[in-house]
CSV table of C-alpha atoms in Angstrom, one decimal:
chain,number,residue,atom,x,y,z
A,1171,UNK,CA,9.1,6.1,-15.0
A,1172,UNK,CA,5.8,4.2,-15.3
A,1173,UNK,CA,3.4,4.9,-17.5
A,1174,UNK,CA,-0.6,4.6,-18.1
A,1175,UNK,CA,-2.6,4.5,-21.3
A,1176,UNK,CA,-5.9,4.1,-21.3
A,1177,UNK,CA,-6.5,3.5,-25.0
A,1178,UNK,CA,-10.8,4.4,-25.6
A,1179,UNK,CA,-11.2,8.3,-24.7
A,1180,UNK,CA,-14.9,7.3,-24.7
A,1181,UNK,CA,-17.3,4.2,-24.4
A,1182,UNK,CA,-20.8,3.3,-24.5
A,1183,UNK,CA,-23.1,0.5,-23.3
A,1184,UNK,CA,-26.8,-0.5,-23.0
A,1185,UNK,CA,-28.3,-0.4,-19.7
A,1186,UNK,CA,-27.8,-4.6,-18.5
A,1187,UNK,CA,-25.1,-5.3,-21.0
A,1188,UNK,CA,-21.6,-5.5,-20.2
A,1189,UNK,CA,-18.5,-3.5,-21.1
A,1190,UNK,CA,-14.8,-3.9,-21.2
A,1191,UNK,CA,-12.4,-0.6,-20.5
A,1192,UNK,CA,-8.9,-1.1,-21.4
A,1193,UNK,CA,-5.8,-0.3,-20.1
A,1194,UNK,CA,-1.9,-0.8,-20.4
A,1195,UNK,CA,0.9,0.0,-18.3
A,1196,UNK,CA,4.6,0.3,-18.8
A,1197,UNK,CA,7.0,-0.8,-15.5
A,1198,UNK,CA,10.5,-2.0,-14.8
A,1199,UNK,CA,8.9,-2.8,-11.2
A,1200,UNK,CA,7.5,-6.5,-10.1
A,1201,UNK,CA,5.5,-6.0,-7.5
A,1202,UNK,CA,3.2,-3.5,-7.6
A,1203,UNK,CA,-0.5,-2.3,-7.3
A,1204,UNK,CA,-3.2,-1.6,-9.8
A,1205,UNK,CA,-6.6,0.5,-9.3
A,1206,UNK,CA,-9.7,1.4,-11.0
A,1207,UNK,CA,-11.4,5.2,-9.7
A,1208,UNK,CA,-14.6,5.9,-11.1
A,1209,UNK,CA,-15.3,10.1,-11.3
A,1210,UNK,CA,-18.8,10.4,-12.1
A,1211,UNK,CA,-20.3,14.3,-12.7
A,1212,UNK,CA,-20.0,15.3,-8.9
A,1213,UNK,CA,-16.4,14.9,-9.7
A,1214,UNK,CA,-15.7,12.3,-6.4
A,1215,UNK,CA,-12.8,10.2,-7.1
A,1216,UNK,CA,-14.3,6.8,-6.1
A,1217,UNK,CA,-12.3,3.3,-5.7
A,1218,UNK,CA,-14.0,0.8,-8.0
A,1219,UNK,CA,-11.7,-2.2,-7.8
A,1220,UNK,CA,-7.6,-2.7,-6.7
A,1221,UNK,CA,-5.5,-5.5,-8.2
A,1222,UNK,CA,-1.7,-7.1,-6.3
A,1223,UNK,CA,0.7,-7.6,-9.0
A,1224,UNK,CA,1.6,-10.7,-7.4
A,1225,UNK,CA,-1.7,-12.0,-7.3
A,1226,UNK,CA,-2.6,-14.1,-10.3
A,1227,UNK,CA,-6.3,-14.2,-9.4
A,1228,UNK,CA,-8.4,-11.9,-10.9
A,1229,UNK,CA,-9.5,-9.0,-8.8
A,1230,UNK,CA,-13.8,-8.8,-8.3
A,1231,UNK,CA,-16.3,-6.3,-7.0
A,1232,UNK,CA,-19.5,-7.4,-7.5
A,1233,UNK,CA,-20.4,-6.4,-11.1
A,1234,UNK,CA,-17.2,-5.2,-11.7
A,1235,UNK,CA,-14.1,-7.7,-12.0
A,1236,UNK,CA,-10.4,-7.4,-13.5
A,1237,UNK,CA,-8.6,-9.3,-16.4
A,1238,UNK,CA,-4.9,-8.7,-15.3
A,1239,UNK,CA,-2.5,-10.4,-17.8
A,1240,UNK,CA,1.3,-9.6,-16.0
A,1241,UNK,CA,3.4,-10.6,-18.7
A,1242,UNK,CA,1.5,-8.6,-21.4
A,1243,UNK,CA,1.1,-5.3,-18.5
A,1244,UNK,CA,-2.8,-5.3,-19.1
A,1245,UNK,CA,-5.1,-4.6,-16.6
A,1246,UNK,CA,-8.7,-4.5,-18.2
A,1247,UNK,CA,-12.2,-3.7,-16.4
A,1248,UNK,CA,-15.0,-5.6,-17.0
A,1249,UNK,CA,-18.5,-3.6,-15.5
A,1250,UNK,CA,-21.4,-6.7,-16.0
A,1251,UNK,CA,-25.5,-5.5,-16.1
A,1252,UNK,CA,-24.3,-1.8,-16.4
A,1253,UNK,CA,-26.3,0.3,-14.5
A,1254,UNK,CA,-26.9,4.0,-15.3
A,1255,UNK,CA,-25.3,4.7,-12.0
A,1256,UNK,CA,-22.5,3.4,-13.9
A,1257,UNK,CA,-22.1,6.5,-16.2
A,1258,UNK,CA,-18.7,8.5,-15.3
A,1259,UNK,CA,-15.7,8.5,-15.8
A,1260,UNK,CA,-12.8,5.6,-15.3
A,1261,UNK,CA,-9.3,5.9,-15.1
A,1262,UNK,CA,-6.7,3.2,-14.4
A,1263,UNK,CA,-3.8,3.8,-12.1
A,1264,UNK,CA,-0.9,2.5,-11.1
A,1265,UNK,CA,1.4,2.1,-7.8
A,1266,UNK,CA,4.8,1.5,-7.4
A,1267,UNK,CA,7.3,1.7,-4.7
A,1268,UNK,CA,7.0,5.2,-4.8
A,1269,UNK,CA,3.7,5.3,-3.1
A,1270,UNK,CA,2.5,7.7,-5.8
A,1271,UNK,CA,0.0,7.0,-8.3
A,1272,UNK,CA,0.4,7.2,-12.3
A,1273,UNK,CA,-3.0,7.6,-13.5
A,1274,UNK,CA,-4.2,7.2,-17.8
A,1275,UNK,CA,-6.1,10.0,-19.1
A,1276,UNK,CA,-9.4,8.2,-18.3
A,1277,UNK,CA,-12.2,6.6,-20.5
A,1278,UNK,CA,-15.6,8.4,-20.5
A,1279,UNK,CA,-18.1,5.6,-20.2
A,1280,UNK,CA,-22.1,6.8,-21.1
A,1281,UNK,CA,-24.8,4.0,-20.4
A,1282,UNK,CA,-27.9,4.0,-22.6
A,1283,UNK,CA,-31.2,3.3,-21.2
B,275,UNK,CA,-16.1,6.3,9.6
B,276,UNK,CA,-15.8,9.8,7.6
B,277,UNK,CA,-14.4,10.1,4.8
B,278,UNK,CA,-11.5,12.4,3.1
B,279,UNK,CA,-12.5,16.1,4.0
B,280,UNK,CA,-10.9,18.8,2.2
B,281,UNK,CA,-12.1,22.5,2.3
B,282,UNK,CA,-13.7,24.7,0.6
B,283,UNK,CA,-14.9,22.6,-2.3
B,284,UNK,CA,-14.7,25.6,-4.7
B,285,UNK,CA,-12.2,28.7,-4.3
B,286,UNK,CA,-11.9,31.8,-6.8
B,287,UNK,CA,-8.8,33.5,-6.8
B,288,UNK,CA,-7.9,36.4,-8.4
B,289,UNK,CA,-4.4,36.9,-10.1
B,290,UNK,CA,-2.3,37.4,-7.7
B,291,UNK,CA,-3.6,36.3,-4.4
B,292,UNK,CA,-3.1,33.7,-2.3
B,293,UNK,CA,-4.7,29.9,-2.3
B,294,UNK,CA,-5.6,27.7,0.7
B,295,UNK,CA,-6.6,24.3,0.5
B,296,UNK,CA,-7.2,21.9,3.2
B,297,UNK,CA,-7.6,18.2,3.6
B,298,UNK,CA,-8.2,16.1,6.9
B,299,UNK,CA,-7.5,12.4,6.0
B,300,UNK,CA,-9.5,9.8,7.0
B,301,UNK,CA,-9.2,8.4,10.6
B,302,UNK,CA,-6.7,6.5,11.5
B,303,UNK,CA,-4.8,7.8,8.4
B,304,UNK,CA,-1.6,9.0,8.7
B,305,UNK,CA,-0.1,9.3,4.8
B,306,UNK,CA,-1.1,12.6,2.6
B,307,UNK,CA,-1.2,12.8,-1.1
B,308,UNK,CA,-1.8,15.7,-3.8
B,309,UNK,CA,-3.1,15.8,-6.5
B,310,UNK,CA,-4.4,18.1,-9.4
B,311,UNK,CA,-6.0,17.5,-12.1
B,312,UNK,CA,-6.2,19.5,-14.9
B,313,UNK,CA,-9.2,19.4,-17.7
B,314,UNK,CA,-9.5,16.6,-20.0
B,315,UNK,CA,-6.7,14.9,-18.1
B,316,UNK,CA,-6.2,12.6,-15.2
B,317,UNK,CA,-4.7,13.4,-11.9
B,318,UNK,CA,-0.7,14.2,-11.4
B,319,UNK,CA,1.0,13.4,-8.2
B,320,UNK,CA,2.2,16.4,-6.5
B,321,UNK,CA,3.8,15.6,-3.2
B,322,UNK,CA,3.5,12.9,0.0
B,323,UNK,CA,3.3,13.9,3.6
B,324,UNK,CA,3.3,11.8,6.5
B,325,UNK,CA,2.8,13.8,9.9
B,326,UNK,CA,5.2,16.7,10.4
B,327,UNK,CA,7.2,15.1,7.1
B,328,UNK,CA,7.8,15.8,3.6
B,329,UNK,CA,8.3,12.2,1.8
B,330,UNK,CA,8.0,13.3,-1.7
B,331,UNK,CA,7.8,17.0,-3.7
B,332,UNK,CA,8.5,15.3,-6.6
B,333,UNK,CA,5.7,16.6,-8.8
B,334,UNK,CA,5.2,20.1,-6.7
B,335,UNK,CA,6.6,23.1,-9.0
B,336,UNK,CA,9.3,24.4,-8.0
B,337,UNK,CA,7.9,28.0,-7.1
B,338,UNK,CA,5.1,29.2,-5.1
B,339,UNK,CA,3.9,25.7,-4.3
B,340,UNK,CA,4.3,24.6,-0.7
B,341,UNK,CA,2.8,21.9,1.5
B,342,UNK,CA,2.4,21.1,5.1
B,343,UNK,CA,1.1,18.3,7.6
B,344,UNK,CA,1.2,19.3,11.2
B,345,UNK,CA,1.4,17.2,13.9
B,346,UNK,CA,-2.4,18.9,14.9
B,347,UNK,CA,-4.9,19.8,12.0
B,348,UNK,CA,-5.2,19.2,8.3
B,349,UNK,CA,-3.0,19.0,5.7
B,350,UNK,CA,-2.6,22.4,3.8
B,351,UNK,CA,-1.6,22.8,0.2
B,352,UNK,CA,-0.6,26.8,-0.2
B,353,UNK,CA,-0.4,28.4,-3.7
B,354,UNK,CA,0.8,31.9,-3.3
B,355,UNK,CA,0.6,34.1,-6.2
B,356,UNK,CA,-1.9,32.5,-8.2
B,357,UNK,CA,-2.0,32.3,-12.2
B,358,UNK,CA,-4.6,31.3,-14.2
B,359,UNK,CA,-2.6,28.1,-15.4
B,360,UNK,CA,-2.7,27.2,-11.5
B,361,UNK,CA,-7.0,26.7,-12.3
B,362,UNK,CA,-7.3,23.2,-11.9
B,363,UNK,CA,-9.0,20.6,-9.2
B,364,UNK,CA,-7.1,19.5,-6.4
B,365,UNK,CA,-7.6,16.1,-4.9
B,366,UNK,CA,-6.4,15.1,-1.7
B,367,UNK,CA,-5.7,11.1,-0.8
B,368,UNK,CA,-5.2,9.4,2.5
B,369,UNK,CA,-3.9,5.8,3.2
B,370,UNK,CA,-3.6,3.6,6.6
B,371,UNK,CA,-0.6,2.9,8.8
B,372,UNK,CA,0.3,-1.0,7.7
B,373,UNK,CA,-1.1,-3.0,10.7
B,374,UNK,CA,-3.8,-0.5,11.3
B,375,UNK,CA,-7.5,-0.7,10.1
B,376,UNK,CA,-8.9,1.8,8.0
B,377,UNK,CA,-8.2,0.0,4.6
B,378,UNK,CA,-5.4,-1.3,2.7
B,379,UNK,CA,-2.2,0.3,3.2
B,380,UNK,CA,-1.1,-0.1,0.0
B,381,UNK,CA,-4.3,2.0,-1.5
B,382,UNK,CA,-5.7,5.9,-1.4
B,383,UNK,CA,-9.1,7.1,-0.5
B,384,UNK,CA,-9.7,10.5,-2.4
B,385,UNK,CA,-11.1,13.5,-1.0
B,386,UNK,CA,-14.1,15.0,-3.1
B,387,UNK,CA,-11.4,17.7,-4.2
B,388,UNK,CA,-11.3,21.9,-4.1
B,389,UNK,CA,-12.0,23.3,-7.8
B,390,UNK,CA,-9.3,26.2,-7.9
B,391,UNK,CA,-10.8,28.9,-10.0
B,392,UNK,CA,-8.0,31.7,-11.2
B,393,UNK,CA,-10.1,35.0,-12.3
């Protein structure tokens, strides 16, 4: 069975500075699919970012980008010139060829004005 | 192009009584996932649906728990006989046919969930 860990329970950045939420997975699978949601207070899940396992480029969004590192089963967010929008929660998830998704237990990221 | 749609956003219960939850995927969509999550923890599959089709129950318990997708109309996700441990949020997902638009196949669009409240 896969597994998700999301390693910082909580984070915090300055408004315009930029942060780095981990996370690490655990697969017997090659080809696969990664995801970042975002859940801010209204509790929406929202897609931030989605990753092909058998892509070697990095996945980007805009401000937010991916550092996926295959052989190591890493799959890192990186939010540049945080916005207080920003604020919510993040979990990683993963998809296998079961269709369903393994989430982490989700990193609670607070931006500072 | 709507989004997930599920219905009501927040139910209370009491012990006991039955709970309805409904979800009408994007268009287009034709693939149905549960979810709950509980507090202070992410979301846990529950079960897949394609139209008319159960796919997977893996993570539905056993009892009490059903789920349907009808050829007309939303999804429904049934708990009969609540318990408080059944308070949790519910999250519904949708994903596209491969080869139709509407987003990657390979990815699910969430729902803005039903917040299950057992009195």
């Amino acid at each position: 069975a896969q597994t998700v860990t999301q390693s910082q329970p909580e984070m915090s950045v300055q408004e315009a500075e930029t942060v780095t939420l981990s996370c690490t997975y655990d697969t017997s699978e090659s080809d696969y699919y990664l995801f970042w949601y975002k859940q801010p207070p209204s509790r929406q899940m929202i897609l931030v970012i989605r990753q092909e396992a058998y892509k070697q480029q990095n996945a980007t969004e805009n401000r937010f980008s991916v550092n996926f590192q295959k052989a190591a089963k890493s799959f890192s967010l990186k939010i540049s010139d945080s916005q207080l929008g920003d604020a919510a929660m993040y979990f990683c998830a993963f998809r296998g060829s079961n269709y369903k998704l393994t989430f982490g237990k989700g990193t609670l990221l607070t931006v500072n004005p | 192009n709507a989004g997930v749609m599920q219905n009501p956003r927040h139910l209370v219960r009491r012990r006991g009584q039955e709970a309805r939850l409904r979800c009408s995927p994007m268009k287009g969509h034709s693939h149905v996932y549960w979810y709950r999550q509980l507090p202070e923890e992410g979301l846990k599959f529950m079960v897949y649906l394609q139209k008319e089709n159960i796919i997977d129950e893996s993570g539905m318990p056993k009892e009490r728990f059903s789920a349907e997708f009808p050829k007309e109309g939303p999804s429904i996700l049934r708990i009969q006989q609540v318990v408080r441990g059944d308070s949790a949020a519910y999250f519904c997902a949708s994903s596209p046919t491969p080869g139709t638009s509407g987003g990657f196949p390979d990815t699910q669009y969430f729902g803005p969930g039903t917040r299950l409240t057992v009195l």
